[in-house]
C-alpha positions as a LaTeX table, in Angstrom:
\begin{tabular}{lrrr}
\hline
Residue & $x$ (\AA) & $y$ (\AA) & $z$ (\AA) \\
\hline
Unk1 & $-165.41$ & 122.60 & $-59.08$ \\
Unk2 & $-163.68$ & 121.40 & $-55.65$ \\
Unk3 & $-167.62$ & 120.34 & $-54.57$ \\
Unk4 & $-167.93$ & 118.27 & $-57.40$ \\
Unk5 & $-164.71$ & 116.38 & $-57.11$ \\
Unk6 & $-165.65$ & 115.80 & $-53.55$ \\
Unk7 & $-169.31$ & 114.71 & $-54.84$ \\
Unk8 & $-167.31$ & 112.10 & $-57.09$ \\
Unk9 & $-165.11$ & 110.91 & $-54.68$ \\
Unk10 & $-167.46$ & 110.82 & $-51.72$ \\
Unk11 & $-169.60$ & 108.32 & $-54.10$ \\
Unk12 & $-166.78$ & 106.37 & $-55.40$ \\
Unk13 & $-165.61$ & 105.80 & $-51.74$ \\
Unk14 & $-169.05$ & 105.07 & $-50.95$ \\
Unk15 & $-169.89$ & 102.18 & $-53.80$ \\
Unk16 & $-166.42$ & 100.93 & $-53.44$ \\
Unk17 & $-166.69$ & 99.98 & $-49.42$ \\
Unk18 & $-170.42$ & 98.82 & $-50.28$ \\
Unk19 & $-169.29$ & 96.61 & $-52.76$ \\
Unk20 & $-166.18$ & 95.28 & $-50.34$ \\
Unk21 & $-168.87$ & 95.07 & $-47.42$ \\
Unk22 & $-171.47$ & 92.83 & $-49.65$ \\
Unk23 & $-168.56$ & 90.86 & $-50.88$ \\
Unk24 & $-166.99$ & 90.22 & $-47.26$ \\
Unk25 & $-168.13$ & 86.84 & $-45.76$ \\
Unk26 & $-170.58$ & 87.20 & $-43.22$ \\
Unk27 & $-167.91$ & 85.50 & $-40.66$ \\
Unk28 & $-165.06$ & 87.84 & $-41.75$ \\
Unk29 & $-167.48$ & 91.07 & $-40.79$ \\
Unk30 & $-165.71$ & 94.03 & $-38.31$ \\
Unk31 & $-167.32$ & 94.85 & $-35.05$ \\
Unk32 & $-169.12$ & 91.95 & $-35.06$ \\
Unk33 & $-172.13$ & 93.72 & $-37.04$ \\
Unk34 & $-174.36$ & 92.14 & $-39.61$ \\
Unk35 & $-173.78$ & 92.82 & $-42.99$ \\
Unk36 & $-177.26$ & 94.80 & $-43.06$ \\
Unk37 & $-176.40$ & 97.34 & $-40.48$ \\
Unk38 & $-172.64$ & 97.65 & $-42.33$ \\
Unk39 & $-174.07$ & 98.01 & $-45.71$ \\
Unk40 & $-177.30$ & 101.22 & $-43.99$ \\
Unk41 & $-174.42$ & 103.04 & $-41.96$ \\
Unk42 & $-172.18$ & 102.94 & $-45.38$ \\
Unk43 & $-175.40$ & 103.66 & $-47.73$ \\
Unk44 & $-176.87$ & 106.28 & $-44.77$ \\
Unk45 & $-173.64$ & 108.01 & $-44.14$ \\
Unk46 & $-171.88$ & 107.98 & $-47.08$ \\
Unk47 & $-168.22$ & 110.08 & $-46.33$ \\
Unk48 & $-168.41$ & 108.33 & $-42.06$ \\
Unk49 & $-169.89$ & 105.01 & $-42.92$ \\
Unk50 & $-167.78$ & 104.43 & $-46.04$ \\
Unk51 & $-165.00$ & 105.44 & $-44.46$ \\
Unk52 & $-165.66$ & 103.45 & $-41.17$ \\
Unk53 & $-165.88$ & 100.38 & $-42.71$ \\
Unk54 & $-162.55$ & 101.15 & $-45.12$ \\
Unk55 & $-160.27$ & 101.72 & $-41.99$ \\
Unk56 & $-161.80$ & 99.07 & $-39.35$ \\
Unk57 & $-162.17$ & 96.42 & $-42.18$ \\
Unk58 & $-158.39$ & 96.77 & $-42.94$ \\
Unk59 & $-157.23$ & 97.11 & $-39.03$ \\
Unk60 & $-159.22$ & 93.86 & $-38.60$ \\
Unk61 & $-157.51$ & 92.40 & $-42.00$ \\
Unk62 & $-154.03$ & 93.19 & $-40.93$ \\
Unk63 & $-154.68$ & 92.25 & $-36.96$ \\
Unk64 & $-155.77$ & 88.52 & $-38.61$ \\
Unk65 & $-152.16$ & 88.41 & $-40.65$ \\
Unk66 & $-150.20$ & 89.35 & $-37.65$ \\
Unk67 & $-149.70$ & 93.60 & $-38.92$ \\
Unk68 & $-148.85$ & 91.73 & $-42.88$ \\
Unk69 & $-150.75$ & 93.07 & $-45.83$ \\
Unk70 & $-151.61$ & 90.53 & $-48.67$ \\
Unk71 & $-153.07$ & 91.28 & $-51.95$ \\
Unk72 & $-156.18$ & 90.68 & $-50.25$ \\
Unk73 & $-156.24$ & 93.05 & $-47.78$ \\
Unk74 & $-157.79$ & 96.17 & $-50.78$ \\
Unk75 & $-160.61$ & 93.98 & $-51.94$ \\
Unk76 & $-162.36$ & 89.96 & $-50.94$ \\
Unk77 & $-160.26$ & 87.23 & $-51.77$ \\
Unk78 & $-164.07$ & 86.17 & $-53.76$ \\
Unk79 & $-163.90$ & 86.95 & $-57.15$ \\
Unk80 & $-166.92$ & 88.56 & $-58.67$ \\
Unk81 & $-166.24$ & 86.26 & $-61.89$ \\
Unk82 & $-167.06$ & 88.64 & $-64.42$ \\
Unk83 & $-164.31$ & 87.36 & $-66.66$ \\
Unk84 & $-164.64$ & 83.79 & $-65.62$ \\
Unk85 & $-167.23$ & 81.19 & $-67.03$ \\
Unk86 & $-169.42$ & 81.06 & $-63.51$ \\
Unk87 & $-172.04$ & 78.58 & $-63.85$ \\
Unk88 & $-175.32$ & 80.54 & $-65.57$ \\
Unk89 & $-173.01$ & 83.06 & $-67.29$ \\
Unk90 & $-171.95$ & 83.27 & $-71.36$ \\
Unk91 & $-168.61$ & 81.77 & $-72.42$ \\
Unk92 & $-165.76$ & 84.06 & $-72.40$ \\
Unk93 & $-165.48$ & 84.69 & $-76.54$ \\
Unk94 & $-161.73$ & 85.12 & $-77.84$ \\
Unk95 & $-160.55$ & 87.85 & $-80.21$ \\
Unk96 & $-160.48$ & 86.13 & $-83.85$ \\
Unk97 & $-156.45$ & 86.89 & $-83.82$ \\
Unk98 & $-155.97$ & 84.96 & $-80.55$ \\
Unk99 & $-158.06$ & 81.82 & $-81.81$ \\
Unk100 & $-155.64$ & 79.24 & $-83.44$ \\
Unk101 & $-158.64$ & 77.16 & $-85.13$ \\
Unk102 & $-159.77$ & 80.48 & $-86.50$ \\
Unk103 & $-156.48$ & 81.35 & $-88.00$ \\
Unk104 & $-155.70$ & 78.01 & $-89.32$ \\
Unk105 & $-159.34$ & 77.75 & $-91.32$ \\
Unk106 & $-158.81$ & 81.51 & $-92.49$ \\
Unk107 & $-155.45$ & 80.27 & $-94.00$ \\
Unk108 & $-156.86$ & 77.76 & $-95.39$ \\
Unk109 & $-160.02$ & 79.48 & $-97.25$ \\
Unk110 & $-157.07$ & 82.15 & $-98.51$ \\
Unk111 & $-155.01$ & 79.26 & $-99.92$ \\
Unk112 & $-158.23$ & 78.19 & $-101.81$ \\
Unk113 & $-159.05$ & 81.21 & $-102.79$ \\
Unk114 & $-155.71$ & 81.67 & $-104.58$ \\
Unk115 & $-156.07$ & 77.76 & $-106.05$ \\
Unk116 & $-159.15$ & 79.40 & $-107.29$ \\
Unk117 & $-158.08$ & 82.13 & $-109.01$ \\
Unk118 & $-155.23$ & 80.26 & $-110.78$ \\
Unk119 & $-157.41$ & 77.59 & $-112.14$ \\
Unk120 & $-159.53$ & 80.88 & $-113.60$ \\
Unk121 & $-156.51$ & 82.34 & $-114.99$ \\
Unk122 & $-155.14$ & 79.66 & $-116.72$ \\
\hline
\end{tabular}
């Protein structure tokens, strides 16, 4: 059981700092390594390389904001717009409840509806 968890976790550290190193501008990188050699040693030697680039990515982080740690400092300050309308992507949709022109013309169909039904009954 205690090699899987360390299976998991050992792959979860290892996407994570991938996804932080392919995110992290090119002028921002630690060591003064391209992004190709980062993203092999993290890929190549996933616990060491993962790892590597976690701890000197932060040091260099916190050494640029004088030893202060932003809300930054755990991920790029890029967003990977998945909830935002990037250019190319779909529109965000909105739940039916949260949509006032939805509400407003479902009112009115029920009102209708009900003018409907009293014309039938009487």
């Amino acid at each position: 059981m205690a090699r899987v968890v360390m299976a998991i976790l050992t792959l979860a550290v290892t996407i994570y700092a991938a996804a932080d190193c392919a995110r992290t501008p090119s002028d921002k990188l630690p060591a003064r390594l391209p992004k190709a050699i980062w993203l092999l040693l993290i890929i190549l030697l996933p616990p060491l390389g993962a790892l590597a680039w976690i701890v000197i990515s932060r040091v260099l982080a916190a050494e640029a904001n004088d030893g202060k740690i932003d809300a930054t400092m755990w991920s790029s300050a890029e967003p990977l717009n998945f909830r935002h309308n990037a250019p190319g992507t779909r529109p965000r949709t909105m739940a039916p409840d949260d949509d006032p022109e939805f509400l407003f013309k479902l009112k009115r169909d029920l009102q209708k509806r009900r003018d409907q039904e009293e014309e039938g009954d009487a």
